[in-house]
Coordinates of C-alpha atoms and ligand atoms in Angstrom, one line a residue:
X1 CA -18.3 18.0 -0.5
X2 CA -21.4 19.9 0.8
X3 CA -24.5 20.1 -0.7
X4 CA -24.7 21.5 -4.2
X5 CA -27.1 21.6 -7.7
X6 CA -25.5 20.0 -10.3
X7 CA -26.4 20.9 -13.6
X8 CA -27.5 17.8 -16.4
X9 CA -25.7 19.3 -19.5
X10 CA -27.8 16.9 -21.7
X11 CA -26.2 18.7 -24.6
X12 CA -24.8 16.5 -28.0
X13 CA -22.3 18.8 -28.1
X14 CA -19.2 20.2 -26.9
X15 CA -20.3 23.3 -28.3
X16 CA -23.4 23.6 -27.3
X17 CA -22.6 22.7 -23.7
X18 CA -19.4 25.5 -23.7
X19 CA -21.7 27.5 -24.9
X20 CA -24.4 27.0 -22.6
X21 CA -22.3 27.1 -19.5
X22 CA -20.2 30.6 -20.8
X23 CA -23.3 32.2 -19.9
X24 CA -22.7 31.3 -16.2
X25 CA -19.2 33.4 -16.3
X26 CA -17.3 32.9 -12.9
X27 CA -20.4 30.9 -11.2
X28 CA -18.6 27.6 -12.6
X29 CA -22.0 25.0 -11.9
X30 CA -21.1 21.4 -11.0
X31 CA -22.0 19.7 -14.0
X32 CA -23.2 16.0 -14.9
X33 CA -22.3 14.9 -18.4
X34 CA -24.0 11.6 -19.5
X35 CA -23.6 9.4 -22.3
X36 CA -24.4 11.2 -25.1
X37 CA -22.4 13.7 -24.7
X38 CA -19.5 11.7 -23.9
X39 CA -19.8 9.3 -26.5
X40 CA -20.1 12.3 -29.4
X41 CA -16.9 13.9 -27.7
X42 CA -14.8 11.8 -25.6
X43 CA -12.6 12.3 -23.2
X44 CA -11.7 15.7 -23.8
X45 CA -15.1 17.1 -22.4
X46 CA -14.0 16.0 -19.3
X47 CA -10.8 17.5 -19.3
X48 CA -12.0 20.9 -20.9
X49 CA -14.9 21.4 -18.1
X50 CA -12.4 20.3 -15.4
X51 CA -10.0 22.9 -16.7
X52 CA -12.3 25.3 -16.7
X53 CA -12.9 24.4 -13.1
X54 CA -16.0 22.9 -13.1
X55 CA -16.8 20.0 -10.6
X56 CA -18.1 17.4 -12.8
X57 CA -20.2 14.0 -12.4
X58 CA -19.6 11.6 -15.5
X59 CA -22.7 9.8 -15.3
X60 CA -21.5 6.7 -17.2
X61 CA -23.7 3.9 -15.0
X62 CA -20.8 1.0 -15.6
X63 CA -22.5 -2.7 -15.3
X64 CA -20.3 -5.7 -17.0
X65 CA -17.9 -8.7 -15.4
X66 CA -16.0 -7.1 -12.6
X67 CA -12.8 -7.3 -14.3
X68 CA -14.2 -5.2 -16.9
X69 CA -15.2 -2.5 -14.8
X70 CA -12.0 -3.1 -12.2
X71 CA -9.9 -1.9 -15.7
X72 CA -12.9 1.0 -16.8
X73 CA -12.9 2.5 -13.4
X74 CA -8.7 2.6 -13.5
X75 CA -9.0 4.9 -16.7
X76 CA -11.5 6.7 -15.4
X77 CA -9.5 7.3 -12.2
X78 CA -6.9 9.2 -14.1
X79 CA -9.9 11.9 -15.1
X80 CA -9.7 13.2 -12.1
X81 CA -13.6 13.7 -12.2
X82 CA -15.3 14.3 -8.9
X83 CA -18.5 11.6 -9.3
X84 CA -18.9 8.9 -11.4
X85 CA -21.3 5.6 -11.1
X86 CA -22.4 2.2 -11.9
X87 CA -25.3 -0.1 -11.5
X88 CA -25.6 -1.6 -8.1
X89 CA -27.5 -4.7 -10.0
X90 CA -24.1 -5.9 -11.4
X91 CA -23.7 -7.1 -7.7
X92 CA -21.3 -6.5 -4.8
X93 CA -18.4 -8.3 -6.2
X94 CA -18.3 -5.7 -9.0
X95 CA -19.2 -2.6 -6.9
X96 CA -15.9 -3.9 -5.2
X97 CA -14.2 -4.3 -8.1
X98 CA -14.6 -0.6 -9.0
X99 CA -13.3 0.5 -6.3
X100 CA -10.6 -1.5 -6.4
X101 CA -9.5 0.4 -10.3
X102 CA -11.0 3.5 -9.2
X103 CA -8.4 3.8 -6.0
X104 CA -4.5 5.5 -7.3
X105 CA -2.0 3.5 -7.2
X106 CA -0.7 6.0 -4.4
X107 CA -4.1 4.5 -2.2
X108 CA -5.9 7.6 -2.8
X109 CA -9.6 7.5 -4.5
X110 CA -10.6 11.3 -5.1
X111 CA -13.7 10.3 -7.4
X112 CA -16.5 9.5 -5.4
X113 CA -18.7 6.4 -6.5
X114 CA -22.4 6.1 -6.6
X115 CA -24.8 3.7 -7.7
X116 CA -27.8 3.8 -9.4
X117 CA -30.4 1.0 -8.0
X118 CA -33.5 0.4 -10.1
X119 CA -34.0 3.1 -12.9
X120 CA -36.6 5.6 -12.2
X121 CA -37.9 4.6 -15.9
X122 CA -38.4 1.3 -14.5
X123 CA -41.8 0.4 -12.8
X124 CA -42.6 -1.7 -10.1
X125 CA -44.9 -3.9 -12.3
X126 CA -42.2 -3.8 -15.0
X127 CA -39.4 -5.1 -12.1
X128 CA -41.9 -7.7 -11.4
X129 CA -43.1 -9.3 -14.2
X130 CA -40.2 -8.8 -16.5
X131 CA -37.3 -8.9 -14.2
X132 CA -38.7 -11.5 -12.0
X133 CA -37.9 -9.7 -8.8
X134 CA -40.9 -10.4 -6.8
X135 CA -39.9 -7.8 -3.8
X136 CA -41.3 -3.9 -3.8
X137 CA -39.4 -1.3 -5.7
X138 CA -38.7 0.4 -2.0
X139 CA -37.2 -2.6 -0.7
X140 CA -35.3 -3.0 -3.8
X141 CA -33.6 0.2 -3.9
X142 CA -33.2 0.0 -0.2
X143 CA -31.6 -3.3 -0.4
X144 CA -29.4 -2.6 -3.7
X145 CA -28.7 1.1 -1.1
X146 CA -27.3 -1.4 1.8
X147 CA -25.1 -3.6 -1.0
X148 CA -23.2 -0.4 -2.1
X149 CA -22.7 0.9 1.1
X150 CA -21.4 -2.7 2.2
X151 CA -19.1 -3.0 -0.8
X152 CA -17.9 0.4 -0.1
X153 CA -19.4 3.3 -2.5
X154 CA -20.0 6.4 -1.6
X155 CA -23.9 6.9 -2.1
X156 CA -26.9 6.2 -4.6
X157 CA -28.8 8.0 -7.4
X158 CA -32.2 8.5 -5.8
X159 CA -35.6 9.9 -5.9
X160 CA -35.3 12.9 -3.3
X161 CA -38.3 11.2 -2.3
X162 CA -35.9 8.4 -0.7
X163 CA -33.0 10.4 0.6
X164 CA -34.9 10.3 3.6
X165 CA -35.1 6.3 4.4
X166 CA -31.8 5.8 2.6
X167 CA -30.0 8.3 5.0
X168 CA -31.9 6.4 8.2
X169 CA -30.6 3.0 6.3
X170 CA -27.1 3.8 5.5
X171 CA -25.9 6.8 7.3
X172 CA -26.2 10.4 7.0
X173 CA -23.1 10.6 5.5
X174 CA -23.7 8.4 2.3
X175 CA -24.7 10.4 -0.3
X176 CA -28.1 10.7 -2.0
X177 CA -28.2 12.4 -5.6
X178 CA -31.6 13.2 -6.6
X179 CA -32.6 13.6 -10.1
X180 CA -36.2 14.7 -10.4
X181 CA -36.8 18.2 -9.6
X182 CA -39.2 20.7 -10.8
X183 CA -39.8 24.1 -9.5
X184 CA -43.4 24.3 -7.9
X185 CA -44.4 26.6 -11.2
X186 CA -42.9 24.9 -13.5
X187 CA -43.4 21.5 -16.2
X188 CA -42.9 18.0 -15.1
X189 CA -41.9 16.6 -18.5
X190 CA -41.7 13.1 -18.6
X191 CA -40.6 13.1 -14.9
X192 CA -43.0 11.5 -12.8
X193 CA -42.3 11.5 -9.4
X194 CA -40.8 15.2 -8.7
X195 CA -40.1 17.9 -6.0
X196 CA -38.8 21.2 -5.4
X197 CA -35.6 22.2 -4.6
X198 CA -36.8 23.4 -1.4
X199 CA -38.6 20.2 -0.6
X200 CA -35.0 17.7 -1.6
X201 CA -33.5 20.3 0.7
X202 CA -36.2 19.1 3.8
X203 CA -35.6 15.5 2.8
X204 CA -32.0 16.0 3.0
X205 CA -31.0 14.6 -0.5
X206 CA -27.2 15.9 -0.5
X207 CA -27.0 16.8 -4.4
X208 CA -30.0 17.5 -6.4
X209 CA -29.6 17.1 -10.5
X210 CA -31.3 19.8 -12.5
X211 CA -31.6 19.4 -16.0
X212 CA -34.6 21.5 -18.2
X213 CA -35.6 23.4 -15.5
X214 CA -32.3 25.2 -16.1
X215 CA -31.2 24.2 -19.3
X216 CA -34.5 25.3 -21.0
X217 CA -35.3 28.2 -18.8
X218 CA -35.6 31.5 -20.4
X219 CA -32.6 32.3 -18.1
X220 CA -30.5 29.4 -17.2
X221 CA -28.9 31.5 -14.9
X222 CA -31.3 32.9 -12.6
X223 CA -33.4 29.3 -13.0
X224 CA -29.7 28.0 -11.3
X225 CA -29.4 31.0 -8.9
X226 CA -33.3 30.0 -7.6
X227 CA -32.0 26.3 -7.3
X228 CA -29.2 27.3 -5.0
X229 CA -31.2 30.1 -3.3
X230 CA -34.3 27.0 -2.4
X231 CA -31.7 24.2 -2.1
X232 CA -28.5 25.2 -0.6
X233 CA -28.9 28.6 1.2
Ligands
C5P1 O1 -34.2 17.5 -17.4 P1 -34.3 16.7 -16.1 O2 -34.2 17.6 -14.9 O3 -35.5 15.8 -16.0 O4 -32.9 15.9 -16.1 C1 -32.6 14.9 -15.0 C2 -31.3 14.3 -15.3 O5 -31.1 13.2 -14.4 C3 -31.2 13.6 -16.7 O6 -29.8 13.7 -17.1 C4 -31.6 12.2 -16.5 O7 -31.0 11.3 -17.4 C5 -31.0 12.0 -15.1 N1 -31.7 10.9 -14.3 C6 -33.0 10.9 -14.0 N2 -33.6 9.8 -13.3 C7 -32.8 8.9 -12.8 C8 -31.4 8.8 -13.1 C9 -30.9 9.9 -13.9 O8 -33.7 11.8 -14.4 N3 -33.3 7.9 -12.1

């Protein structure tokens, strides 16, 4: 998979995200659906975006016992979705575990796996005081970076401000997925540490995820079109 935008359909609907994305006609976006939107529809999102051949990243973030996740990650391999994830702090063993369910019986794992390290909603003082981890919140998601690589994922949910140290840590070749991108003329939101397209494209972050820049634009498709045109052309 090369590098690509992939488009946060933070929609509560199935409508509303059909909708939204039959205004993109043959450009068929790699899409991330999150929690909301799967828990209002289900399965059948999946499915119906896949059949309409989108690429799609089911941005679950899976963290219980490894067993449970081991059995999750098995139903979730029959989606045939092409990224899904979990959090790294529910420790190697159950990183492995997922694998484990998420690899066919056949031996084959066509859904890459990612991890998310500490939540970008989560501040260093906050990881501190009131998780009791006394390390920096670099180190941390460098460290949590190294466990899923060890236990054999496929890349991280970063700040495209970190693809770059996380690529010298674990590879070029293990994926960064950058949430957190504004145009240089547009609003931040409640995002707080943002770039541009063009800038995650310097960094070398390998998927960037766009949400209101597109979704709210005025026209969603030629905000997607400038994505593409700063971060993949
Ligand atoms: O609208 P916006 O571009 O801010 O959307 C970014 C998307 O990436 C949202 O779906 C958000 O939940 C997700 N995300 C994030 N920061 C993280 C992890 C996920 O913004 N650390």
């Amino acid at each position: 998979m090369g590098k690509d935008v992939i488009i946060a359909c933070d929609f509560e609907s199935k409508a509303k995200t059909l909708a939204f994305l039959d205004r993109f006609g043959e450009l068929r976006p790699f899409v991330k659906i999150g929690m909301e939107l799967y828990y209002a529809e289900g399965p059948s999102i999946v499915s119906e975006l896949k059949a309409r051949g989108h690429k799609v990243f089911l941005d679950l973030k899976l963290h219980d016992i490894p067993n449970t996740v081991k059995c999750a990650m098995a139903v979730l391999s029959s989606f045939g979705v092409d990224i899904c994830n979990l959090h790294a702090s529910g420790t190697s063993n159950m990183m492995r575990a997922a694998i484990e369910g998420l690899t066919r019986p056949d031996g084959s794992r066509p859904t890459k796996l990612i991890a998310v390290t500490q939540l970008t909603s989560t501040s260093e003082e906050m990881m501190q005081k009131e998780l009791l981890i006394s390390e920096t919140l670099p180190n941390t998601v460098l460290h949590y970076a190294k466990n899923a690589k060890n236990s054999g994922l496929d890349g991280i949910v970063c700040s495209p401000l970190e693809a770059g140290i996380v690529h010298e840590t674990c590879g070029s070749d293990f994926l960064t997925i950058t949430p957190g991108v504004r145009f240089a003329d547009s609003a931040v939101g409640d995002q707080v540490r943002v770039t541009t397209p063009a800038r995650a494209k310097e960094i070398g972050s390998d998927y960037i995820v766009v949400g209101r820049p597109i979704t709210a634009a005025e026209d969603p498709v030629a905000a997607y079109r400038r994505c593409v045109a700063e971060f993949v052309d």
